[in-house]
Amino acid sequence: MKNIVILTGAGISAESGLQTFRAADGLWHGHKIDDVATPEAYARDPNLVNEFYNARRRQLSEVKPNEAHLALAKLVKNWHRGEVLIVTQNVDDLHDRAAKEYGVPGHLIHLHGELLKARCTKTNFPTEWHGDILPDTVSPFDKTATLRPHIVWFGEMPFDMDEIYKALLKSSLFLSIGTSGNVHPASSFVEIAKRSGAHTVEFNIEPSVGNSLFDETRIGKATETVPAYVDELLRNE
Ligand code: OAD
């Protein structure tokens, strides 16, 4: 039995044309986290926060999954020695679309939420959402409430943590792809996986903040290193 947990971050979608957060031209250089990614920012100026995510939601129609997303979907489809779980910090839908191409839905957790969902500000029920969200967009669940982006903001609880910890504790291989390791709790997953005896590998164009915690590092673009590694794994299946 060889269960695999894969953590991905903005770096895996960079070559599809989506900005990362912390690069010199990244999202957090053009926008302040405190202005667009906290519950307080939303309470203060819902229009500004909605616009930040509306722009990113619109962008999704201009991009498509790259070779790294596709390689991971191929791994999910062809790995028979255990379970594979992809935990993404990304709010884009590129893993979802790659999984659809391979006919392997599921196996994916969006830890920080999804651009293509909105949720009711009163009931917290999420619903699929492809258009813009405006401060007066009425919730389909409660006519007296509005909708907000289905995004985990700083200070909010990430999704599905129980399921993620369970998977990490029974993993024997942990891969971390295209994440800078700056944001908790995702940055601590490598240590949890190690405690369960997993072999840990980082994929990045440069070593991340927590690189010394990994057993192995593959430096290079995700579209090159990830397909090559998946092929190695599947050759030894
Ligand atoms: P970051 O922008 O912090 O880091 C992106 C990482 O991807 C960096 O380590 C880059 O070196 C690497 N990278 C860039 N291009 C790459 C490529 N072609 N191949 C491989 N690696 C590449 O993004 P995240 O770590 O995902 O949270 O950020 C984590 C969280 O911080 C995000 O989910 C978001 C943000 O604030 C929330 O908004 C809650």
PDB file of C-alpha atoms and ligand atoms in Angstrom:
ATOM      1  CA  MET A   1       0.000   0.000   0.000  1.00  0.00           C
ATOM      2  CA  LYS A   2       1.499   3.356  -0.989  1.00  0.00           C
ATOM      3  CA  ASN A   3      -0.785   6.327  -0.365  1.00  0.00           C
ATOM      4  CA  ILE A   4       0.220   9.642  -1.911  1.00  0.00           C
ATOM      5  CA  VAL A   5      -0.697  13.151  -0.759  1.00  0.00           C
ATOM      6  CA  ILE A   6       0.134  16.017  -3.119  1.00  0.00           C
ATOM      7  CA  LEU A   7       0.061  19.650  -2.011  1.00  0.00           C
ATOM      8  CA  THR A   8      -0.015  22.248  -4.779  1.00  0.00           C
ATOM      9  CA  GLY A   9       0.299  26.029  -4.794  1.00  0.00           C
ATOM     10  CA  ALA A  10       0.214  28.922  -7.210  1.00  0.00           C
ATOM     11  CA  GLY A  11       3.449  27.788  -8.912  1.00  0.00           C
ATOM     12  CA  ILE A  12       1.690  24.856 -10.595  1.00  0.00           C
ATOM     13  CA  SER A  13      -0.691  27.252 -12.366  1.00  0.00           C
ATOM     14  CA  ALA A  14       1.980  29.864 -13.233  1.00  0.00           C
ATOM     15  CA  GLU A  15       2.750  28.309 -16.608  1.00  0.00           C
ATOM     16  CA  SER A  16      -0.962  28.316 -17.446  1.00  0.00           C
ATOM     17  CA  GLY A  17      -0.729  32.106 -17.182  1.00  0.00           C
ATOM     18  CA  LEU A  18      -2.033  32.751 -13.649  1.00  0.00           C
ATOM     19  CA  GLN A  19       0.011  35.031 -11.382  1.00  0.00           C
ATOM     20  CA  THR A  20       1.505  33.623  -8.197  1.00  0.00           C
ATOM     21  CA  PHE A  21       1.177  35.624  -4.955  1.00  0.00           C
ATOM     22  CA  ARG A  22       4.705  36.373  -3.793  1.00  0.00           C
ATOM     23  CA  ALA A  23       6.755  36.766  -6.998  1.00  0.00           C
ATOM     24  CA  ALA A  24       7.963  40.296  -7.814  1.00  0.00           C
ATOM     25  CA  ASP A  25       5.016  40.614 -10.246  1.00  0.00           C
ATOM     26  CA  GLY A  26       2.713  38.576  -7.953  1.00  0.00           C
ATOM     27  CA  LEU A  27      -0.776  39.371  -6.684  1.00  0.00           C
ATOM     28  CA  TRP A  28       0.408  40.439  -3.223  1.00  0.00           C
ATOM     29  CA  HIS A  29       2.613  43.128  -4.730  1.00  0.00           C
ATOM     30  CA  GLY A  30      -0.256  44.813  -6.568  1.00  0.00           C
ATOM     31  CA  HIS A  31      -2.777  44.370  -3.747  1.00  0.00           C
ATOM     32  CA  LYS A  32      -2.564  44.497   0.029  1.00  0.00           C
ATOM     33  CA  ILE A  33      -3.777  41.316   1.781  1.00  0.00           C
ATOM     34  CA  ASP A  34      -5.518  43.540   4.334  1.00  0.00           C
ATOM     35  CA  ASP A  35      -7.500  45.251   1.545  1.00  0.00           C
ATOM     36  CA  VAL A  36      -8.781  42.202  -0.334  1.00  0.00           C
ATOM     37  CA  ALA A  37      -8.288  38.959   1.584  1.00  0.00           C
ATOM     38  CA  THR A  38      -9.661  39.300   5.104  1.00  0.00           C
ATOM     39  CA  PRO A  39     -13.211  39.244   6.558  1.00  0.00           C
ATOM     40  CA  GLU A  40     -12.559  42.793   7.850  1.00  0.00           C
ATOM     41  CA  ALA A  41     -11.742  44.008   4.327  1.00  0.00           C
ATOM     42  CA  TYR A  42     -15.007  42.492   3.067  1.00  0.00           C
ATOM     43  CA  ALA A  43     -17.019  44.138   5.854  1.00  0.00           C
ATOM     44  CA  ARG A  44     -15.361  47.493   5.075  1.00  0.00           C
ATOM     45  CA  ASP A  45     -15.523  47.431   1.268  1.00  0.00           C
ATOM     46  CA  PRO A  46     -17.335  44.399  -0.235  1.00  0.00           C
ATOM     47  CA  ASN A  47     -17.185  45.962  -3.692  1.00  0.00           C
ATOM     48  CA  LEU A  48     -13.375  46.114  -3.714  1.00  0.00           C
ATOM     49  CA  VAL A  49     -13.045  42.538  -2.430  1.00  0.00           C
ATOM     50  CA  ASN A  50     -15.655  41.187  -4.870  1.00  0.00           C
ATOM     51  CA  GLU A  51     -13.903  42.966  -7.754  1.00  0.00           C
ATOM     52  CA  PHE A  52     -10.545  41.385  -6.877  1.00  0.00           C
ATOM     53  CA  TYR A  53     -12.085  37.904  -7.112  1.00  0.00           C
ATOM     54  CA  ASN A  54     -14.409  38.769 -10.040  1.00  0.00           C
ATOM     55  CA  ALA A  55     -11.345  39.687 -12.111  1.00  0.00           C
ATOM     56  CA  ARG A  56      -9.648  36.422 -11.217  1.00  0.00           C
ATOM     57  CA  ARG A  57     -12.830  34.413 -11.917  1.00  0.00           C
ATOM     58  CA  ARG A  58     -13.133  35.994 -15.393  1.00  0.00           C
ATOM     59  CA  GLN A  59      -9.510  35.086 -16.117  1.00  0.00           C
ATOM     60  CA  LEU A  60     -10.292  31.373 -15.772  1.00  0.00           C
ATOM     61  CA  SER A  61     -11.929  31.318 -19.200  1.00  0.00           C
ATOM     62  CA  GLU A  62      -8.601  32.414 -20.729  1.00  0.00           C
ATOM     63  CA  VAL A  63      -6.413  29.681 -19.237  1.00  0.00           C
ATOM     64  CA  LYS A  64      -6.228  25.908 -19.334  1.00  0.00           C
ATOM     65  CA  PRO A  65      -4.577  23.099 -17.368  1.00  0.00           C
ATOM     66  CA  ASN A  66      -0.888  22.635 -18.166  1.00  0.00           C
ATOM     67  CA  GLU A  67       1.288  19.507 -18.365  1.00  0.00           C
ATOM     68  CA  ALA A  68       1.740  19.434 -14.572  1.00  0.00           C
ATOM     69  CA  HIS A  69      -2.006  19.443 -13.802  1.00  0.00           C
ATOM     70  CA  LEU A  70      -2.504  16.792 -16.484  1.00  0.00           C
ATOM     71  CA  ALA A  71       0.332  14.609 -15.174  1.00  0.00           C
ATOM     72  CA  LEU A  72      -1.229  14.588 -11.687  1.00  0.00           C
ATOM     73  CA  ALA A  73      -4.609  13.577 -13.136  1.00  0.00           C
ATOM     74  CA  LYS A  74      -2.834  10.818 -15.036  1.00  0.00           C
ATOM     75  CA  LEU A  75      -1.263   9.668 -11.761  1.00  0.00           C
ATOM     76  CA  VAL A  76      -4.678   9.581 -10.051  1.00  0.00           C
ATOM     77  CA  LYS A  77      -6.032   7.485 -12.905  1.00  0.00           C
ATOM     78  CA  ASN A  78      -3.168   5.008 -13.105  1.00  0.00           C
ATOM     79  CA  TRP A  79      -1.943   4.601  -9.523  1.00  0.00           C
ATOM     80  CA  HIS A  80      -3.225   1.296  -8.174  1.00  0.00           C
ATOM     81  CA  ARG A  81      -0.931   0.774  -5.156  1.00  0.00           C
ATOM     82  CA  GLY A  82      -2.900   3.075  -2.856  1.00  0.00           C
ATOM     83  CA  GLU A  83      -4.914   6.269  -2.677  1.00  0.00           C
ATOM     84  CA  VAL A  84      -3.945   9.625  -4.187  1.00  0.00           C
ATOM     85  CA  LEU A  85      -5.213  12.899  -2.720  1.00  0.00           C
ATOM     86  CA  ILE A  86      -4.418  16.297  -4.236  1.00  0.00           C
ATOM     87  CA  VAL A  87      -4.727  19.167  -1.764  1.00  0.00           C
ATOM     88  CA  THR A  88      -4.544  22.485  -3.556  1.00  0.00           C
ATOM     89  CA  GLN A  89      -4.190  25.954  -2.100  1.00  0.00           C
ATOM     90  CA  ASN A  90      -5.259  27.268  -5.501  1.00  0.00           C
ATOM     91  CA  VAL A  91      -8.713  28.703  -6.032  1.00  0.00           C
ATOM     92  CA  ASP A  92      -8.571  28.184  -9.818  1.00  0.00           C
ATOM     93  CA  ASP A  93     -10.249  25.143 -11.413  1.00  0.00           C
ATOM     94  CA  LEU A  94      -7.285  23.775 -13.349  1.00  0.00           C
ATOM     95  CA  HIS A  95      -6.905  20.548 -11.330  1.00  0.00           C
ATOM     96  CA  ASP A  96     -10.681  20.010 -11.684  1.00  0.00           C
ATOM     97  CA  ARG A  97     -10.498  20.382 -15.463  1.00  0.00           C
ATOM     98  CA  ALA A  98      -7.460  18.089 -15.749  1.00  0.00           C
ATOM     99  CA  ALA A  99      -9.304  15.472 -13.668  1.00  0.00           C
ATOM    100  CA  LYS A 100     -12.297  15.753 -15.978  1.00  0.00           C
ATOM    101  CA  GLU A 101     -10.073  15.177 -19.025  1.00  0.00           C
ATOM    102  CA  TYR A 102      -8.856  11.937 -17.438  1.00  0.00           C
ATOM    103  CA  GLY A 103     -12.294  10.982 -16.141  1.00  0.00           C
ATOM    104  CA  VAL A 104     -11.145  10.964 -12.499  1.00  0.00           C
ATOM    105  CA  PRO A 105     -13.311  13.402 -10.527  1.00  0.00           C
ATOM    106  CA  GLY A 106     -12.781  13.679  -6.752  1.00  0.00           C
ATOM    107  CA  HIS A 107      -9.361  13.015  -5.170  1.00  0.00           C
ATOM    108  CA  LEU A 108      -9.100  16.814  -4.783  1.00  0.00           C
ATOM    109  CA  ILE A 109      -9.515  19.230  -1.893  1.00  0.00           C
ATOM    110  CA  HIS A 110      -9.540  23.006  -2.377  1.00  0.00           C
ATOM    111  CA  LEU A 111      -8.124  23.992   0.998  1.00  0.00           C
ATOM    112  CA  HIS A 112      -8.503  27.753   0.358  1.00  0.00           C
ATOM    113  CA  GLY A 113     -11.823  27.633  -1.502  1.00  0.00           C
ATOM    114  CA  GLU A 114     -12.849  27.971  -5.136  1.00  0.00           C
ATOM    115  CA  LEU A 115     -13.409  30.915  -7.463  1.00  0.00           C
ATOM    116  CA  LEU A 116     -16.222  29.060  -9.223  1.00  0.00           C
ATOM    117  CA  LYS A 117     -18.310  28.873  -6.057  1.00  0.00           C
ATOM    118  CA  ALA A 118     -20.038  31.557  -4.002  1.00  0.00           C
ATOM    119  CA  ARG A 119     -21.591  31.162  -0.597  1.00  0.00           C
ATOM    120  CA  CYS A 120     -24.492  32.601   1.360  1.00  0.00           C
ATOM    121  CA  THR A 121     -23.427  35.180   3.950  1.00  0.00           C
ATOM    122  CA  LYS A 122     -26.082  33.849   6.369  1.00  0.00           C
ATOM    123  CA  THR A 123     -26.338  30.084   5.873  1.00  0.00           C
ATOM    124  CA  ASN A 124     -22.774  29.574   4.564  1.00  0.00           C
ATOM    125  CA  PHE A 125     -24.165  27.157   1.935  1.00  0.00           C
ATOM    126  CA  PRO A 126     -21.977  27.179  -1.200  1.00  0.00           C
ATOM    127  CA  THR A 127     -23.318  27.195  -4.747  1.00  0.00           C
ATOM    128  CA  GLU A 128     -21.627  26.937  -8.146  1.00  0.00           C
ATOM    129  CA  TRP A 129     -21.007  30.474  -9.474  1.00  0.00           C
ATOM    130  CA  HIS A 130     -19.502  31.545 -12.799  1.00  0.00           C
ATOM    131  CA  GLY A 131     -20.445  35.233 -13.058  1.00  0.00           C
ATOM    132  CA  ASP A 132     -19.474  38.321 -11.095  1.00  0.00           C
ATOM    133  CA  ILE A 133     -20.547  38.735  -7.459  1.00  0.00           C
ATOM    134  CA  LEU A 134     -21.836  42.207  -6.545  1.00  0.00           C
ATOM    135  CA  PRO A 135     -22.431  43.518  -3.014  1.00  0.00           C
ATOM    136  CA  ASP A 136     -26.209  43.171  -3.633  1.00  0.00           C
ATOM    137  CA  THR A 137     -26.188  39.734  -5.298  1.00  0.00           C
ATOM    138  CA  VAL A 138     -29.016  37.924  -3.475  1.00  0.00           C
ATOM    139  CA  SER A 139     -28.339  34.475  -2.003  1.00  0.00           C
ATOM    140  CA  PRO A 140     -30.402  31.630  -3.542  1.00  0.00           C
ATOM    141  CA  PHE A 141     -30.629  30.153  -0.018  1.00  0.00           C
ATOM    142  CA  ASP A 142     -31.969  33.166   1.864  1.00  0.00           C
ATOM    143  CA  LYS A 143     -33.569  36.153   0.156  1.00  0.00           C
ATOM    144  CA  THR A 144     -32.434  38.464   2.969  1.00  0.00           C
ATOM    145  CA  ALA A 145     -28.765  37.536   2.504  1.00  0.00           C
ATOM    146  CA  THR A 146     -26.105  38.177  -0.141  1.00  0.00           C
ATOM    147  CA  LEU A 147     -23.412  36.001  -1.694  1.00  0.00           C
ATOM    148  CA  ARG A 148     -19.678  36.257  -1.012  1.00  0.00           C
ATOM    149  CA  PRO A 149     -16.713  34.581  -2.726  1.00  0.00           C
ATOM    150  CA  HIS A 150     -16.183  30.975  -1.554  1.00  0.00           C
ATOM    151  CA  ILE A 151     -12.613  31.826  -0.588  1.00  0.00           C
ATOM    152  CA  VAL A 152     -10.814  31.237   2.697  1.00  0.00           C
ATOM    153  CA  TRP A 153      -9.553  34.633   3.805  1.00  0.00           C
ATOM    154  CA  PHE A 154      -6.770  35.263   6.302  1.00  0.00           C
ATOM    155  CA  GLY A 155      -8.198  34.616   9.764  1.00  0.00           C
ATOM    156  CA  GLU A 156     -10.730  32.045   8.474  1.00  0.00           C
ATOM    157  CA  MET A 157     -10.583  28.261   8.834  1.00  0.00           C
ATOM    158  CA  PRO A 158      -9.317  26.329   5.772  1.00  0.00           C
ATOM    159  CA  PHE A 159     -11.636  23.606   4.441  1.00  0.00           C
ATOM    160  CA  ASP A 160     -11.601  19.846   5.068  1.00  0.00           C
ATOM    161  CA  MET A 161      -8.705  19.823   7.541  1.00  0.00           C
ATOM    162  CA  ASP A 162      -9.840  16.550   9.189  1.00  0.00           C
ATOM    163  CA  GLU A 163      -9.810  14.714   5.887  1.00  0.00           C
ATOM    164  CA  ILE A 164      -6.400  16.186   5.013  1.00  0.00           C
ATOM    165  CA  TYR A 165      -4.797  15.205   8.338  1.00  0.00           C
ATOM    166  CA  LYS A 166      -6.204  11.670   8.042  1.00  0.00           C
ATOM    167  CA  ALA A 167      -4.698  11.327   4.570  1.00  0.00           C
ATOM    168  CA  LEU A 168      -1.331  12.748   5.693  1.00  0.00           C
ATOM    169  CA  LEU A 169      -1.131  10.336   8.619  1.00  0.00           C
ATOM    170  CA  LYS A 170      -1.492   7.305   6.343  1.00  0.00           C
ATOM    171  CA  SER A 171       0.655   8.649   3.503  1.00  0.00           C
ATOM    172  CA  SER A 172       3.913   7.096   2.408  1.00  0.00           C
ATOM    173  CA  LEU A 173       4.750   9.713  -0.220  1.00  0.00           C
ATOM    174  CA  PHE A 174       4.197  13.476   0.101  1.00  0.00           C
ATOM    175  CA  LEU A 175       4.788  15.825  -2.836  1.00  0.00           C
ATOM    176  CA  SER A 176       4.745  19.612  -2.550  1.00  0.00           C
ATOM    177  CA  ILE A 177       4.528  21.445  -5.867  1.00  0.00           C
ATOM    178  CA  GLY A 178       4.864  25.185  -6.567  1.00  0.00           C
ATOM    179  CA  THR A 179       4.228  26.578  -3.106  1.00  0.00           C
ATOM    180  CA  SER A 180       6.454  29.002  -1.209  1.00  0.00           C
ATOM    181  CA  GLY A 181       5.624  27.443   2.176  1.00  0.00           C
ATOM    182  CA  ASN A 182       4.613  30.771   3.715  1.00  0.00           C
ATOM    183  CA  VAL A 183       1.040  29.976   4.700  1.00  0.00           C
ATOM    184  CA  HIS A 184      -0.073  27.828   7.613  1.00  0.00           C
ATOM    185  CA  PRO A 185      -1.472  25.133   7.857  1.00  0.00           C
ATOM    186  CA  ALA A 186      -0.313  23.945   4.410  1.00  0.00           C
ATOM    187  CA  SER A 187       3.310  24.719   5.332  1.00  0.00           C
ATOM    188  CA  SER A 188       3.139  22.166   8.173  1.00  0.00           C
ATOM    189  CA  PHE A 189       1.863  19.252   6.065  1.00  0.00           C
ATOM    190  CA  VAL A 190       5.384  18.085   5.222  1.00  0.00           C
ATOM    191  CA  GLU A 191       6.198  17.572   8.915  1.00  0.00           C
ATOM    192  CA  ILE A 192       2.978  15.632   9.526  1.00  0.00           C
ATOM    193  CA  ALA A 193       3.655  13.410   6.521  1.00  0.00           C
ATOM    194  CA  LYS A 194       7.236  12.824   7.706  1.00  0.00           C
ATOM    195  CA  ARG A 195       5.966  11.779  11.119  1.00  0.00           C
ATOM    196  CA  SER A 196       3.893   9.103   9.423  1.00  0.00           C
ATOM    197  CA  GLY A 197       7.054   7.880   7.685  1.00  0.00           C
ATOM    198  CA  ALA A 198       6.381   9.373   4.257  1.00  0.00           C
ATOM    199  CA  HIS A 199       9.134  10.167   1.778  1.00  0.00           C
ATOM    200  CA  THR A 200       8.833  13.892   0.982  1.00  0.00           C
ATOM    201  CA  VAL A 201       9.681  15.652  -2.277  1.00  0.00           C
ATOM    202  CA  GLU A 202       9.544  19.344  -3.166  1.00  0.00           C
ATOM    203  CA  PHE A 203       9.061  20.634  -6.742  1.00  0.00           C
ATOM    204  CA  ASN A 204       9.816  24.318  -7.275  1.00  0.00           C
ATOM    205  CA  ILE A 205      11.848  26.670  -9.443  1.00  0.00           C
ATOM    206  CA  GLU A 206      13.792  27.561  -6.276  1.00  0.00           C
ATOM    207  CA  PRO A 207      13.934  26.073  -2.756  1.00  0.00           C
ATOM    208  CA  SER A 208      10.918  27.147  -0.667  1.00  0.00           C
ATOM    209  CA  VAL A 209      11.035  28.501   2.892  1.00  0.00           C
ATOM    210  CA  GLY A 210      10.690  24.980   4.323  1.00  0.00           C
ATOM    211  CA  ASN A 211      12.925  23.217   1.808  1.00  0.00           C
ATOM    212  CA  SER A 212      15.230  21.705   4.456  1.00  0.00           C
ATOM    213  CA  LEU A 213      12.266  19.633   5.733  1.00  0.00           C
ATOM    214  CA  PHE A 214      12.085  17.673   2.473  1.00  0.00           C
ATOM    215  CA  ASP A 215      13.997  14.466   1.734  1.00  0.00           C
ATOM    216  CA  GLU A 216      14.385  15.340  -1.930  1.00  0.00           C
ATOM    217  CA  THR A 217      14.085  18.441  -4.138  1.00  0.00           C
ATOM    218  CA  ARG A 218      13.378  18.675  -7.857  1.00  0.00           C
ATOM    219  CA  ILE A 219      14.290  22.138  -9.087  1.00  0.00           C
ATOM    220  CA  GLY A 220      12.690  23.270 -12.352  1.00  0.00           C
ATOM    221  CA  LYS A 221       9.432  24.294 -13.953  1.00  0.00           C
ATOM    222  CA  ALA A 222       6.465  22.247 -12.794  1.00  0.00           C
ATOM    223  CA  THR A 223       5.482  21.444 -16.399  1.00  0.00           C
ATOM    224  CA  GLU A 224       8.822  19.648 -16.776  1.00  0.00           C
ATOM    225  CA  THR A 225       9.614  18.163 -13.355  1.00  0.00           C
ATOM    226  CA  VAL A 226       6.126  16.904 -12.493  1.00  0.00           C
ATOM    227  CA  PRO A 227       5.383  14.880 -15.676  1.00  0.00           C
ATOM    228  CA  ALA A 228       8.896  13.361 -15.489  1.00  0.00           C
ATOM    229  CA  TYR A 229       8.388  12.346 -11.848  1.00  0.00           C
ATOM    230  CA  VAL A 230       4.897  10.941 -12.501  1.00  0.00           C
ATOM    231  CA  ASP A 231       6.318   8.828 -15.318  1.00  0.00           C
ATOM    232  CA  GLU A 232       9.014   7.536 -12.926  1.00  0.00           C
ATOM    233  CA  LEU A 233       6.365   6.587 -10.372  1.00  0.00           C
ATOM    234  CA  LEU A 234       4.139   4.883 -12.919  1.00  0.00           C
ATOM    235  CA  ARG A 235       7.093   2.975 -14.450  1.00  0.00           C
ATOM    236  CA  ASN A 236       7.726   1.429 -11.024  1.00  0.00           C
ATOM    237  CA  GLU A 237       4.014   0.697 -10.390  1.00  0.00           C
TER     238      GLU A 237
HETATM  239  P1  OAD B   1       3.287  31.815  -3.610  1.00  0.00           P
HETATM  240  O1  OAD B   1       3.131  32.913  -4.603  1.00  0.00           O
HETATM  241  O2  OAD B   1       3.597  32.186  -2.208  1.00  0.00           O
HETATM  242  O3  OAD B   1       4.433  30.826  -4.080  1.00  0.00           O
HETATM  243  C1  OAD B   1       4.474  30.284  -5.378  1.00  0.00           C
HETATM  244  C2  OAD B   1       5.640  29.315  -5.450  1.00  0.00           C
HETATM  245  O4  OAD B   1       5.646  28.735  -6.750  1.00  0.00           O
HETATM  246  C3  OAD B   1       7.008  29.967  -5.249  1.00  0.00           C
HETATM  247  O5  OAD B   1       7.751  29.203  -4.308  1.00  0.00           O
HETATM  248  C4  OAD B   1       7.644  29.909  -6.633  1.00  0.00           C
HETATM  249  O6  OAD B   1       9.056  29.752  -6.578  1.00  0.00           O
HETATM  250  C5  OAD B   1       6.971  28.682  -7.231  1.00  0.00           C
HETATM  251  N1  OAD B   1       6.883  28.668  -8.703  1.00  0.00           N
HETATM  252  C6  OAD B   1       6.656  29.716  -9.533  1.00  0.00           C
HETATM  253  N2  OAD B   1       6.595  29.311 -10.811  1.00  0.00           N
HETATM  254  C7  OAD B   1       6.795  27.967 -10.800  1.00  0.00           C
HETATM  255  C8  OAD B   1       6.825  26.958 -11.810  1.00  0.00           C
HETATM  256  N3  OAD B   1       6.661  27.241 -13.117  1.00  0.00           N
HETATM  257  N4  OAD B   1       7.060  25.674 -11.431  1.00  0.00           N
HETATM  258  C9  OAD B   1       7.232  25.373 -10.111  1.00  0.00           C
HETATM  259  N5  OAD B   1       7.193  26.261  -9.119  1.00  0.00           N
HETATM  260  C10 OAD B   1       6.973  27.549  -9.444  1.00  0.00           C
HETATM  261  O7  OAD B   1       1.966  30.914  -3.706  1.00  0.00           O
HETATM  262  P2  OAD B   1       1.422  29.816  -2.679  1.00  0.00           P
HETATM  263  O8  OAD B   1       2.536  29.152  -1.961  1.00  0.00           O
HETATM  264  O9  OAD B   1       0.454  28.979  -3.415  1.00  0.00           O
HETATM  265  O10 OAD B   1      -3.844  32.072   0.188  1.00  0.00           O
HETATM  266  O11 OAD B   1       0.632  30.740  -1.661  1.00  0.00           O
HETATM  267  C11 OAD B   1      -0.057  30.132  -0.609  1.00  0.00           C
HETATM  268  C12 OAD B   1      -1.262  30.966  -0.245  1.00  0.00           C
HETATM  269  O12 OAD B   1      -0.854  32.316  -0.003  1.00  0.00           O
HETATM  270  C13 OAD B   1      -2.299  31.110  -1.351  1.00  0.00           C
HETATM  271  O13 OAD B   1      -3.186  30.019  -1.419  1.00  0.00           O
HETATM  272  C14 OAD B   1      -3.020  32.359  -0.959  1.00  0.00           C
HETATM  273  C15 OAD B   1      -1.822  33.208  -0.609  1.00  0.00           C
HETATM  274  O14 OAD B   1      -2.036  34.239   0.282  1.00  0.00           O
HETATM  275  C16 OAD B   1      -4.961  32.784   0.428  1.00  0.00           C
HETATM  276  O15 OAD B   1      -5.336  33.693  -0.300  1.00  0.00           O
HETATM  277  C17 OAD B   1      -5.706  32.352   1.660  1.00  0.00           C
END
